[in-house]
Coordinates of C-alpha atoms in Angstrom, one line a residue:
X77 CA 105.6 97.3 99.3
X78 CA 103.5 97.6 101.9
X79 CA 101.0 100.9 101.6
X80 CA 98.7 101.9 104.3
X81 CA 96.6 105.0 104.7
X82 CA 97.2 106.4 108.2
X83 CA 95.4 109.9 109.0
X84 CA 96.2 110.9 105.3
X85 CA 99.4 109.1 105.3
X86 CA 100.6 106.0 103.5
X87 CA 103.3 104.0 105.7
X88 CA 105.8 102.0 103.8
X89 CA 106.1 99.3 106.5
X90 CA 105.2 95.6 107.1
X91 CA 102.6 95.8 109.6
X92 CA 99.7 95.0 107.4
X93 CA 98.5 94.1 104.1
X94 CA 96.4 91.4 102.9
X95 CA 97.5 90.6 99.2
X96 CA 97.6 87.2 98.3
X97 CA 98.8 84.2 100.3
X98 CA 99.8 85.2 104.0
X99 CA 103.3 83.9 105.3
X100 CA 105.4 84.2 108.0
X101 CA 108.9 86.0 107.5
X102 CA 112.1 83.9 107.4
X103 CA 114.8 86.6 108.4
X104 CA 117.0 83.9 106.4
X105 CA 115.2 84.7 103.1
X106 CA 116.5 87.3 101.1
X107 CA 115.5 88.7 97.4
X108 CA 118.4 90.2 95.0
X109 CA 117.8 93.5 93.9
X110 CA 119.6 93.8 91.2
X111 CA 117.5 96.7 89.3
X112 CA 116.9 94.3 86.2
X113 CA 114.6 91.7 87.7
X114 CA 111.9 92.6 90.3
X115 CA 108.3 91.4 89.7
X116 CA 104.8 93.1 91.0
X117 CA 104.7 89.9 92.7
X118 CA 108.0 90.0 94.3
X119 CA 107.3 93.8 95.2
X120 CA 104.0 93.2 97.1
X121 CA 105.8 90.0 98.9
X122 CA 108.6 92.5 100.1
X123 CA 106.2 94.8 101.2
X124 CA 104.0 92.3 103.4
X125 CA 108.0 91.8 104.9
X126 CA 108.3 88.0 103.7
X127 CA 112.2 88.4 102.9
X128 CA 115.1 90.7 103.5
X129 CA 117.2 92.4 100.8
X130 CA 120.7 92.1 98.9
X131 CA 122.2 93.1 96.1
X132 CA 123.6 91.2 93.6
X133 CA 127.6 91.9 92.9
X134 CA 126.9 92.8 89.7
X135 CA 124.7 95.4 90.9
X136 CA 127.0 96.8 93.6
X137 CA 130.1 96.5 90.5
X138 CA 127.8 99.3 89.0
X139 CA 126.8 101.6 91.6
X140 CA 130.9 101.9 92.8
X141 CA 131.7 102.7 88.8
X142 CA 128.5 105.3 88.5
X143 CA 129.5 107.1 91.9
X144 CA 133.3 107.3 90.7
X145 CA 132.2 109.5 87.9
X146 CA 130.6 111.8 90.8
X147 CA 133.3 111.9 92.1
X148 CA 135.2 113.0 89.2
X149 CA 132.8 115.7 88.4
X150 CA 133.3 116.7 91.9
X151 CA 137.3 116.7 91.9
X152 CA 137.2 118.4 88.3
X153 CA 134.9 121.6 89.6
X154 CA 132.9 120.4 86.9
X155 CA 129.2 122.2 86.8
X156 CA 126.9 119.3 86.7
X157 CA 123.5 119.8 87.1
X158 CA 121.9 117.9 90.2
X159 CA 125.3 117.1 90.9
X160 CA 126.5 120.4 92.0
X161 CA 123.4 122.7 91.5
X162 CA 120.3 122.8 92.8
X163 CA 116.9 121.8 91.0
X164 CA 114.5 122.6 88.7
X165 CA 114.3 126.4 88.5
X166 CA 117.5 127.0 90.8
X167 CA 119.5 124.6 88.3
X168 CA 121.7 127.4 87.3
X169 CA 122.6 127.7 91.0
X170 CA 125.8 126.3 92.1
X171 CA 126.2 125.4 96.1
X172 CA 129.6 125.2 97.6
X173 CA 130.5 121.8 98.3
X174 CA 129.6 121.9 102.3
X175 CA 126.3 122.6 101.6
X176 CA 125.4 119.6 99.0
X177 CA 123.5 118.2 102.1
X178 CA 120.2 118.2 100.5
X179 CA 116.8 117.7 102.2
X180 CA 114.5 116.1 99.6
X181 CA 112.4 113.7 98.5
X182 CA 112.0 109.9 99.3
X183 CA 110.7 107.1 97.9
X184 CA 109.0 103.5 98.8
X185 CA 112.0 102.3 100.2
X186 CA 112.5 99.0 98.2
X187 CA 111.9 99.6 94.6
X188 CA 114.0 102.8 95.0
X189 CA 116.9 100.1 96.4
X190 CA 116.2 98.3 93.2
X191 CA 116.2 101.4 90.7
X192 CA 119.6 102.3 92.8
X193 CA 120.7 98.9 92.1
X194 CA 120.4 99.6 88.2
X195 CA 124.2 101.8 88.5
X196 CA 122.5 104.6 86.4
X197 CA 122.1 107.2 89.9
X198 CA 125.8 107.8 91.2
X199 CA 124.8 107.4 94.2
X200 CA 127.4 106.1 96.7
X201 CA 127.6 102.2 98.0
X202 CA 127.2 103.6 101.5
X203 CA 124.1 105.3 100.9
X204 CA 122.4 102.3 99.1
X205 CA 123.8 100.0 101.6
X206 CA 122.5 102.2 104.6
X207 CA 119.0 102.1 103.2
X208 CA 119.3 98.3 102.5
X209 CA 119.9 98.2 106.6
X210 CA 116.7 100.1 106.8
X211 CA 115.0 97.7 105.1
X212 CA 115.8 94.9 106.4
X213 CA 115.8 96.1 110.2
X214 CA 112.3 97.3 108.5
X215 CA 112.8 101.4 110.1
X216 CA 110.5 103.0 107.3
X217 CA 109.9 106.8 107.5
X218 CA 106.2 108.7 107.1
X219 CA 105.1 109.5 103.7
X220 CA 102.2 111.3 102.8
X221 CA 99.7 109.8 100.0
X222 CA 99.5 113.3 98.8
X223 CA 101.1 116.3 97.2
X224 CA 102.9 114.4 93.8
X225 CA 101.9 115.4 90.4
X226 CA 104.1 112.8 89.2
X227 CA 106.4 115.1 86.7
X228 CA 109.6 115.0 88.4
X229 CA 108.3 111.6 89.7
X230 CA 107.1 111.4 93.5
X231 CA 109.7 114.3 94.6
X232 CA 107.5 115.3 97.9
X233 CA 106.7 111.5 98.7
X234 CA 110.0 110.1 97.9
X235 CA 111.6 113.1 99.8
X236 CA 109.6 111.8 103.0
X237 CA 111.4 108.7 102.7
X238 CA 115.0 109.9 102.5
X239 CA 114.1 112.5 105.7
X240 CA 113.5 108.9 107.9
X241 CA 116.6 107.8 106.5
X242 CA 118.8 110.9 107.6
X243 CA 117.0 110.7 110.9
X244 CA 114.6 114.1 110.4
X245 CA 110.8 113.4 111.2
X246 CA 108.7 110.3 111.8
X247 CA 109.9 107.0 111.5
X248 CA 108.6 103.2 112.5
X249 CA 110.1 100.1 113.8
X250 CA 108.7 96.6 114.9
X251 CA 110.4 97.5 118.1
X252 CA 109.5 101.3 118.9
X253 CA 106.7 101.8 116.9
X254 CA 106.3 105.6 115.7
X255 CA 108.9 107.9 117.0
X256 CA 111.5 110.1 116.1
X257 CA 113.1 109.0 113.4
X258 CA 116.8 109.3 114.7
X259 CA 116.1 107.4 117.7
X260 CA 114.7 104.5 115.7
X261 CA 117.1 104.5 113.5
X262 CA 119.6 104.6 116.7
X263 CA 117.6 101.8 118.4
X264 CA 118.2 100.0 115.6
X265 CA 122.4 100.5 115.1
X266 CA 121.8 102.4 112.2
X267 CA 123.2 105.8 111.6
X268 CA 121.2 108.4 109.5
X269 CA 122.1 109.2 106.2
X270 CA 124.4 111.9 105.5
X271 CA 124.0 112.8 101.9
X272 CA 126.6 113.7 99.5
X273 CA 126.6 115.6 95.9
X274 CA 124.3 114.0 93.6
X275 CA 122.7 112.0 96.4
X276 CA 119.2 114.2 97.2
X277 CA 118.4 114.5 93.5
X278 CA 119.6 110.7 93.5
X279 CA 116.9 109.9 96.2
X280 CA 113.8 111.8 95.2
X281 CA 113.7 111.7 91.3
X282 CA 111.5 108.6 90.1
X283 CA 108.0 107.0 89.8
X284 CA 108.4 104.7 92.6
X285 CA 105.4 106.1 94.9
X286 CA 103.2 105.7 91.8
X287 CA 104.6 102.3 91.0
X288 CA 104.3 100.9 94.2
X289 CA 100.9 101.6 94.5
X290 CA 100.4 100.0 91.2
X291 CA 102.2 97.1 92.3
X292 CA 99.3 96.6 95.0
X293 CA 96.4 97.3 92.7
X294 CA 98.1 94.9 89.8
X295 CA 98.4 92.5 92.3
X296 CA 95.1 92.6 94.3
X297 CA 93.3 93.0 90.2
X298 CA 94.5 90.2 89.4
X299 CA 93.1 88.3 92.6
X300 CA 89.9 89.9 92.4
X301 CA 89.7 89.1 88.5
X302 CA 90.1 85.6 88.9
X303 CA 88.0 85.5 91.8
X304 CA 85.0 87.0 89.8
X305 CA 85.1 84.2 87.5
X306 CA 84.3 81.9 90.2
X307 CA 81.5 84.0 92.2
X308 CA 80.0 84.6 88.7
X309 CA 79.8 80.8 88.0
X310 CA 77.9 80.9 91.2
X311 CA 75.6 82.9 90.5
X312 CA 74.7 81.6 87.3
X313 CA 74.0 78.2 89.2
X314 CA 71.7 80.2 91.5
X315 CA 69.9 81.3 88.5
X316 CA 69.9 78.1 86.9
X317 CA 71.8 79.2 83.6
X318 CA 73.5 77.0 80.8
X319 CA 76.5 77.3 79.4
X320 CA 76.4 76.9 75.9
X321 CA 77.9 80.6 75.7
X322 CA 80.7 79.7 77.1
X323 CA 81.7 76.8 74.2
X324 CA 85.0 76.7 72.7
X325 CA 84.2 76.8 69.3
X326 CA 82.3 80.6 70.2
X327 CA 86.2 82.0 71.7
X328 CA 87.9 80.6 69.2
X329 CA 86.5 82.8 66.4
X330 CA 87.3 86.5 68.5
X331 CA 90.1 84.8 69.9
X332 CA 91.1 87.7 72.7
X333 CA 93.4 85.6 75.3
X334 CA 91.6 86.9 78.3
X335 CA 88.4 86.0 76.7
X336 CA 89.4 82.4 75.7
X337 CA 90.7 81.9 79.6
X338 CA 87.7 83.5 81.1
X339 CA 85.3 80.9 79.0
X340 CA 87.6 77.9 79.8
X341 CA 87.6 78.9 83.4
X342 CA 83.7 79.4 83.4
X343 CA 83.5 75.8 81.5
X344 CA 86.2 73.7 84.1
X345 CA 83.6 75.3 86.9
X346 CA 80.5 74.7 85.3
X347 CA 81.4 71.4 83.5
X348 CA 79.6 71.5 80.5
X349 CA 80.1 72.6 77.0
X350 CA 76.4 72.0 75.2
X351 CA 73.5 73.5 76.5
X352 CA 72.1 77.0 75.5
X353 CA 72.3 80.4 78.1
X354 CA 70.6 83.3 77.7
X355 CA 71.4 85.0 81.4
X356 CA 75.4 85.2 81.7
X357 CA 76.1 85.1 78.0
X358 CA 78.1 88.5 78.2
X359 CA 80.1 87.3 80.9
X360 CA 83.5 86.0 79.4
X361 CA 83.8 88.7 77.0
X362 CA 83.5 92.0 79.6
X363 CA 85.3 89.8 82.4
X364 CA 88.2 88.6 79.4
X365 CA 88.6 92.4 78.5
X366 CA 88.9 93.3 82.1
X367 CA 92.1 90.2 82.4
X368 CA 93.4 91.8 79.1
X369 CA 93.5 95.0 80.7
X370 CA 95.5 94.1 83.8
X371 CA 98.0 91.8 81.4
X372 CA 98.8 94.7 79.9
X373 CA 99.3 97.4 82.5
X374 CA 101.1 94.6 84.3
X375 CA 103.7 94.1 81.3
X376 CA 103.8 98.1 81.4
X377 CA 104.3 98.0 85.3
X378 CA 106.7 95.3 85.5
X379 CA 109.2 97.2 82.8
X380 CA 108.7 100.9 85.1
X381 CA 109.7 98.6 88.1
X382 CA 113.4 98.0 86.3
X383 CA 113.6 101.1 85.0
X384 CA 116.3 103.9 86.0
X385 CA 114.2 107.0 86.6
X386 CA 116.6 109.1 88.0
X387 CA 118.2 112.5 87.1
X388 CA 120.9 113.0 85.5
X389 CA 121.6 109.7 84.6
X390 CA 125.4 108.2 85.0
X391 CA 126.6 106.2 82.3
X392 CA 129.8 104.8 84.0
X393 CA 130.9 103.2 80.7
X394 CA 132.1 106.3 79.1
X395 CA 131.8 108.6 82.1
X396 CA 129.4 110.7 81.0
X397 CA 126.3 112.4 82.9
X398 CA 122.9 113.1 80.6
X399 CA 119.9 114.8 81.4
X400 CA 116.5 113.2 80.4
X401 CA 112.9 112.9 81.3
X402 CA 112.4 109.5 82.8
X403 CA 111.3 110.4 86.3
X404 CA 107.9 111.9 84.3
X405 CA 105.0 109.6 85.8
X406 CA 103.2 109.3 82.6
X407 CA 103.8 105.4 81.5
X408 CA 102.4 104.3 84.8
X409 CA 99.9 107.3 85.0
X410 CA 98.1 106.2 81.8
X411 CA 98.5 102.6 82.6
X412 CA 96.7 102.8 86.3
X413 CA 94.2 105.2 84.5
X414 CA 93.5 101.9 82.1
X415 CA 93.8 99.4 85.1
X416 CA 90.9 101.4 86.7
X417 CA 88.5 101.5 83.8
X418 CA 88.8 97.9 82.7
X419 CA 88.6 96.3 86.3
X420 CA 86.2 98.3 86.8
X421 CA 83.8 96.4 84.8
X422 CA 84.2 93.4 87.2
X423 CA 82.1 95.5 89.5
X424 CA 79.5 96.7 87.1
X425 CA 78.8 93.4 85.9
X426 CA 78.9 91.8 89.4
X427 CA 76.1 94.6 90.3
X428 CA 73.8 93.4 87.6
X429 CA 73.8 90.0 88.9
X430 CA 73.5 90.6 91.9
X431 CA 70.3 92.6 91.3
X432 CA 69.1 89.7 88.9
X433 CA 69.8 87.4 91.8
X434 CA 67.4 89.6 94.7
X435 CA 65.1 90.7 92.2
X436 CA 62.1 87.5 91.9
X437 CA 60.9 89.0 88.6
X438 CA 64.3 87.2 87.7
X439 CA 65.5 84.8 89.6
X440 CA 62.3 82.8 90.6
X441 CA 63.9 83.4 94.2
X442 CA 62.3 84.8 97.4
X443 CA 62.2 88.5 97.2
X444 CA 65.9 90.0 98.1
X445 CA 66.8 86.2 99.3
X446 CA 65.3 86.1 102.1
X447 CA 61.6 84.5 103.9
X448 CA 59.7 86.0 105.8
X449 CA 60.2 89.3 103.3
X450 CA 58.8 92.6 104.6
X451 CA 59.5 91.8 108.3
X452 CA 63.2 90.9 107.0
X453 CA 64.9 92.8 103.9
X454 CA 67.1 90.3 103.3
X455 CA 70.0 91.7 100.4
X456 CA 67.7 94.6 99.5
X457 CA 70.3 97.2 101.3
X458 CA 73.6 95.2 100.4
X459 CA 73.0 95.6 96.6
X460 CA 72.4 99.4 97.3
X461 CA 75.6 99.0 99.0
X462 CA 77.0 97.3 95.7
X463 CA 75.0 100.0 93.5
X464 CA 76.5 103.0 95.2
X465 CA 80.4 101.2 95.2
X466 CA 79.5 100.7 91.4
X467 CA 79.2 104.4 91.1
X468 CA 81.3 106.2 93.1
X469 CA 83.7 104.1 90.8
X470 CA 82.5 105.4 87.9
X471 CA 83.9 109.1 88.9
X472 CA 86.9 107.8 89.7
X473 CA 87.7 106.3 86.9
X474 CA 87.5 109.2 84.7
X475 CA 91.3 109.5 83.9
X476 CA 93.7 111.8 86.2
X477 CA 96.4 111.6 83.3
X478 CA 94.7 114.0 81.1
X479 CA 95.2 116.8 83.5
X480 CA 97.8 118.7 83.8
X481 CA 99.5 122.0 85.9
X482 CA 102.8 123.4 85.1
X483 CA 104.7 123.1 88.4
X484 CA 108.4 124.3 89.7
X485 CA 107.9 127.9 88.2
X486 CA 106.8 125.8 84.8
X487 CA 110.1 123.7 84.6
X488 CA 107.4 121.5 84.8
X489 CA 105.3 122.4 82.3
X490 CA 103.5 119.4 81.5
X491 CA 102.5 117.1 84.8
X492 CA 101.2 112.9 84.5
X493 CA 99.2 113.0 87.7
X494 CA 100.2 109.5 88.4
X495 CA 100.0 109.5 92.2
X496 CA 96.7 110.3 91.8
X497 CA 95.7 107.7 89.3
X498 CA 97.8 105.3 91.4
X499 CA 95.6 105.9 94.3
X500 CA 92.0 106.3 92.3
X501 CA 92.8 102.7 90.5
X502 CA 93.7 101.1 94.2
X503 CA 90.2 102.9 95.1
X504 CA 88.5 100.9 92.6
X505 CA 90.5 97.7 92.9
X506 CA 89.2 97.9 96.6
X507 CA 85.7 98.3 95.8
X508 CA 85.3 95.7 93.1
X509 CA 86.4 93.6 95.6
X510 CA 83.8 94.2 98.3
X511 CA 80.8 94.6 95.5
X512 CA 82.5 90.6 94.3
X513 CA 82.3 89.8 98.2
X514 CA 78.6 90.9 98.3
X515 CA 77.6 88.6 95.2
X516 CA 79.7 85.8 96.5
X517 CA 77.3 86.2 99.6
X518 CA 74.2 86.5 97.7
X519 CA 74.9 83.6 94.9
X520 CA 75.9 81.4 98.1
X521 CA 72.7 82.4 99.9
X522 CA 70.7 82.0 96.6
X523 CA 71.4 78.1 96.8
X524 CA 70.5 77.8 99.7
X525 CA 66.5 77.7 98.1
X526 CA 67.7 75.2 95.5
X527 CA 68.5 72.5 98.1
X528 CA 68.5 69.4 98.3
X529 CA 70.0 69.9 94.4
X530 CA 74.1 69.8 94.6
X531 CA 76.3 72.4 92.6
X532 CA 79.7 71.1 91.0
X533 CA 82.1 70.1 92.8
X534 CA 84.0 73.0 92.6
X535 CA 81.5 75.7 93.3
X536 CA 80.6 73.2 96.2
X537 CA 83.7 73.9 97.5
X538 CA 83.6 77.6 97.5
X539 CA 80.1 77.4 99.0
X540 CA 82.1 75.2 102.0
X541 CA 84.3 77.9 102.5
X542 CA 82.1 81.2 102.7
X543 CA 79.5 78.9 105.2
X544 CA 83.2 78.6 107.7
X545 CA 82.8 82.2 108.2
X546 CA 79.5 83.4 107.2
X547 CA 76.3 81.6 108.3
X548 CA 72.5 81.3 105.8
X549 CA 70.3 84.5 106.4
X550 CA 67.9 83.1 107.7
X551 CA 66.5 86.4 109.3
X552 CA 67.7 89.9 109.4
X553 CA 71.3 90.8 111.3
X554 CA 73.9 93.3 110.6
X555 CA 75.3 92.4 107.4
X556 CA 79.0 94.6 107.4
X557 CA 80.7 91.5 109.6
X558 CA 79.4 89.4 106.8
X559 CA 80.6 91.2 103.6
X560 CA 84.0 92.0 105.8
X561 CA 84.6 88.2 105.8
X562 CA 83.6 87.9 102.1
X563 CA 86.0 90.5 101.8
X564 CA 89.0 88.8 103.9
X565 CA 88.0 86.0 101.9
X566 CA 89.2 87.2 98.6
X567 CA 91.9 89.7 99.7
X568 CA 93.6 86.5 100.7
X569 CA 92.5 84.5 97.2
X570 CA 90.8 81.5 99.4
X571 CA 88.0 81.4 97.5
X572 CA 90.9 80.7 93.8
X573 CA 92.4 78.2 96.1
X574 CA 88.9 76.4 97.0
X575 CA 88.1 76.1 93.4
X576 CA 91.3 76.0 91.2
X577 CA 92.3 72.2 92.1
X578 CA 89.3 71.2 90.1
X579 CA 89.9 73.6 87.2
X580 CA 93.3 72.4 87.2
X581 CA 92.1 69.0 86.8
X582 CA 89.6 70.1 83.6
X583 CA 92.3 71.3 82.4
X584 CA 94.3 68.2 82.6
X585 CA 91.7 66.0 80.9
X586 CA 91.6 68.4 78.2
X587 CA 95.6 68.2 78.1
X588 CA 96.4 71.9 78.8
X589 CA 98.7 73.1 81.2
X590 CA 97.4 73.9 85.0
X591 CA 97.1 77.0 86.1
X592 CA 100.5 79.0 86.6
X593 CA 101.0 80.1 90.5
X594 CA 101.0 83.8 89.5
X595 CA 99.6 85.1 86.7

């Protein structure tokens, strides 16, 4: 889903996001939602609008047989509650049937498609289908990036999204861009929603502000984690390190997965398996925790993404309506809390070798890596840059989760926070990132004193690529345009795709499978 701040905003549109491999949309390309199978990756790939959206028959079987018990309920004069009352504290409040046009909460218009798509909301094929429209004719409403506590899920957020959809507020389009919201949907053939009983509670209850955020931190941590790997093989060729730390036998004995991968990645880069290192010896096991981390808040993420979060739930098979808790944020509150703190670490040890790179105590390298030094400063003020990233990330990682307000005259007496730590871990997703891009600059520039010696092939490669958009520092120049680029350059994963071919083919003399597409 593509997120965007916009003056304290966050658009759900398709007008820009760099995650991963850019394509161009095929408006014959379309994902099934089916509310069972939706990846981060998939998510992130709707969101930067690569396909258009259907659901699967099965999926449309079961939101005609949940919305029939609705309609039951309805027929019956059954009190229901969120069917035919209102919410939270005003549950016991029943509201004649000519006013069950309720004005709330939204979501990220795909992933609540897909938790729709699950058959457990009773809300109506019309509905579902209308916002499917939306989607694909991509007319996606304003939604602020603030005011969830994630209990009753994203109610104000989500609410935003179903007001585009009935035509109330701000809406976008390809073709009108912001306007009024029922004359881009009316630009656009589409007529707003009109809701009906069960339908508002329907569309606001659920995590899926929180989740899609996620989805974009996952999916640009795992990048960035992958990335590291390479930029710190870099820099431990600028340093002139050995590798001996990084030898099978030593991961095999605290056999961590991410460990064991981070090593092996470190070894197919670096090519050798024998000789001692005393500078980057820490390396695979803080950057192995770090892939450990995501892993797991990506398993976590990828089971909230197929989950029905809604309230009541509809259980069609036996016609039956139950009240639970599972629009409460806290599975993806504690998981993006964890997802900050571990790739995190990235950046803290990226810092530190940056510093060892500028510093000539350590590196045997010109001052800062530059000639000429004290009429040019070379990296001195980019690794304050990285320093100051490093730390500002340290406060936000301290965990939003563990607070809580009781809410909704305390029907919410216990809160998860999780739009918050959705938005802090994409914080710090963002700037481990740019303190990577910085090192990738300074390890590159680093070489530059060690010519005419060659690197390995594959950090060769890498070097190749960050010299087609940034140029040796040879004397001082504004440095942001550079460490932008650095930044473009692993938003979009360039520098994995310079380097993995040759890890692939380590790999392959070692008899081990290549390195999957998405991890």
């Amino acid at each position: 889903m593509a997120v965007q701040e916009h003056n304290d905003f966050v658009n759900v549109g398709k007008e820009e996001t760099a995650i991963g491999k850019r394509q161009s949309l095929d408006p014959k390309k379309y994902l099934s939602l089916d509310g069972n199978s939706l990846t981060i990756a998939d998510l992130v790939r709707l969101g930067k609008g690569l396909f258009n959206i259907k659901l699967t028959t099965e999926a449309e079987g079961k939101i005609n047989e949940a919305r029939e018990v609705i309609e039951t309920i309805i027929k019956e004069n059954r009190v229901v509650y969120g069917v035919n009352t209102g919410f939270g504290k005003f549950a016991h409040m029943l509201i004649p049937k000519d006013k069950l046009i309720v004005e709330r909460t939204r979501m990220l218009l795909a992933l609540r498609i897909n938790v729709l798509a699950k058959g457990y909301s009773g809300v109506s094929m019309e509905t579902v289908q209308a916002m499917v429209k939306a989607f694909n004719a991509s007319c996606l409403s304003w939604v602020p990036e603030k005011g969830t506590v994630g209990a009753s899920g994203d109610l104000a957020p989500l609410a935003h999204l179903t007001l585009g959809l009935m035509g109330e507020g701000r809406m976008w389009s390809p073709q009108r861009g912001w306007d009024d919201a029922k004359t881009v949907l009316e630009c656009h053939g589409l007529t707003p929603l009109v809701l009906k009983p069960k339908e508002g509670i329907g569309l606001i209850n659920g995590t899926q502000m929180m989740s899609s955020l996620a989805a974009e931190a996952v999916e640009r941590a795992v990048g960035v984690a992958r990335q590291a790997d390479i930029i710190a093989a870099l820099s431990l060729e600028a340093l002139r390190g050995t590798t001996k730390a990084f030898h099978s036998d030593v991961h095999a004995v605290r056999p961590h997965p991410g460990q064991i991968e981070v090593a092996l990645r470190l070894r197919s880069l670096l090519h050798s398996d024998v000789f001692p290192s005393q500078i980057s010896g820490k390396v695979r096991q803080v950057h192995g925790v770090s892939n450990d981390t995501i892993a797991f808040v990506k398993s976590i993420l990828t089971t909230e993404l197929n989950s029905a979060t809604d309230n009541p739930l509809v259980f069609a098979e036996r016609g039956e309506t139950i009240s639970g808790g599972n629009f409460h944020g806290e599975y993806p509150a504690k998981a993006l809390d964890y997802l900050a703190i571990g790739v995190h670490e990235l950046a803290s040890m990226s810092e530190r070798r940056t510093e060892r790179l500028v510093n000539p105590s350590l590196s045997e390298l010109p001052a800062f890596l530059v000639q000429d030094g004290g009429l040019n400063s070379g990296f001195m003020i980019a690794h304050c840059t990285a320093a100051a990233l490093v730390s500002e990330s340290k406060a936000l990682c301290h965990p939003s989760s563990v607070d809580s307000l009781s809410t909704s005259a305390a029907t919410e007496d216990h809160v998860s926070m999780g739009g918050w730590a959705a938005r802090k871990a994409l914080r710090v997703v963002e700037h481990v990132e740019q303190v990577l891009a910085i090192e990738l600059l300074a390890a590159c520039q680093a070489l530059e004193f060690l010519r005419p010696l060659k690197s390995t092939t594959p950090l060769e490669k890498v070097h190749e690529l960050v010299r087609t958009v940034v140029r040796p520092w040879d004397h001082d120049r504004q440095m942001s345009p550079d460490i932008e680029a650095a930044h473009t350059l692993l938003r979009e994963e360039k520098v994995w795709e310079a380097a993995r071919p040759y890890m692939d083919q380590y790999r392959d003399r070692l008899g081990l499978k290549p390195l999957p597409l998405d991890d």
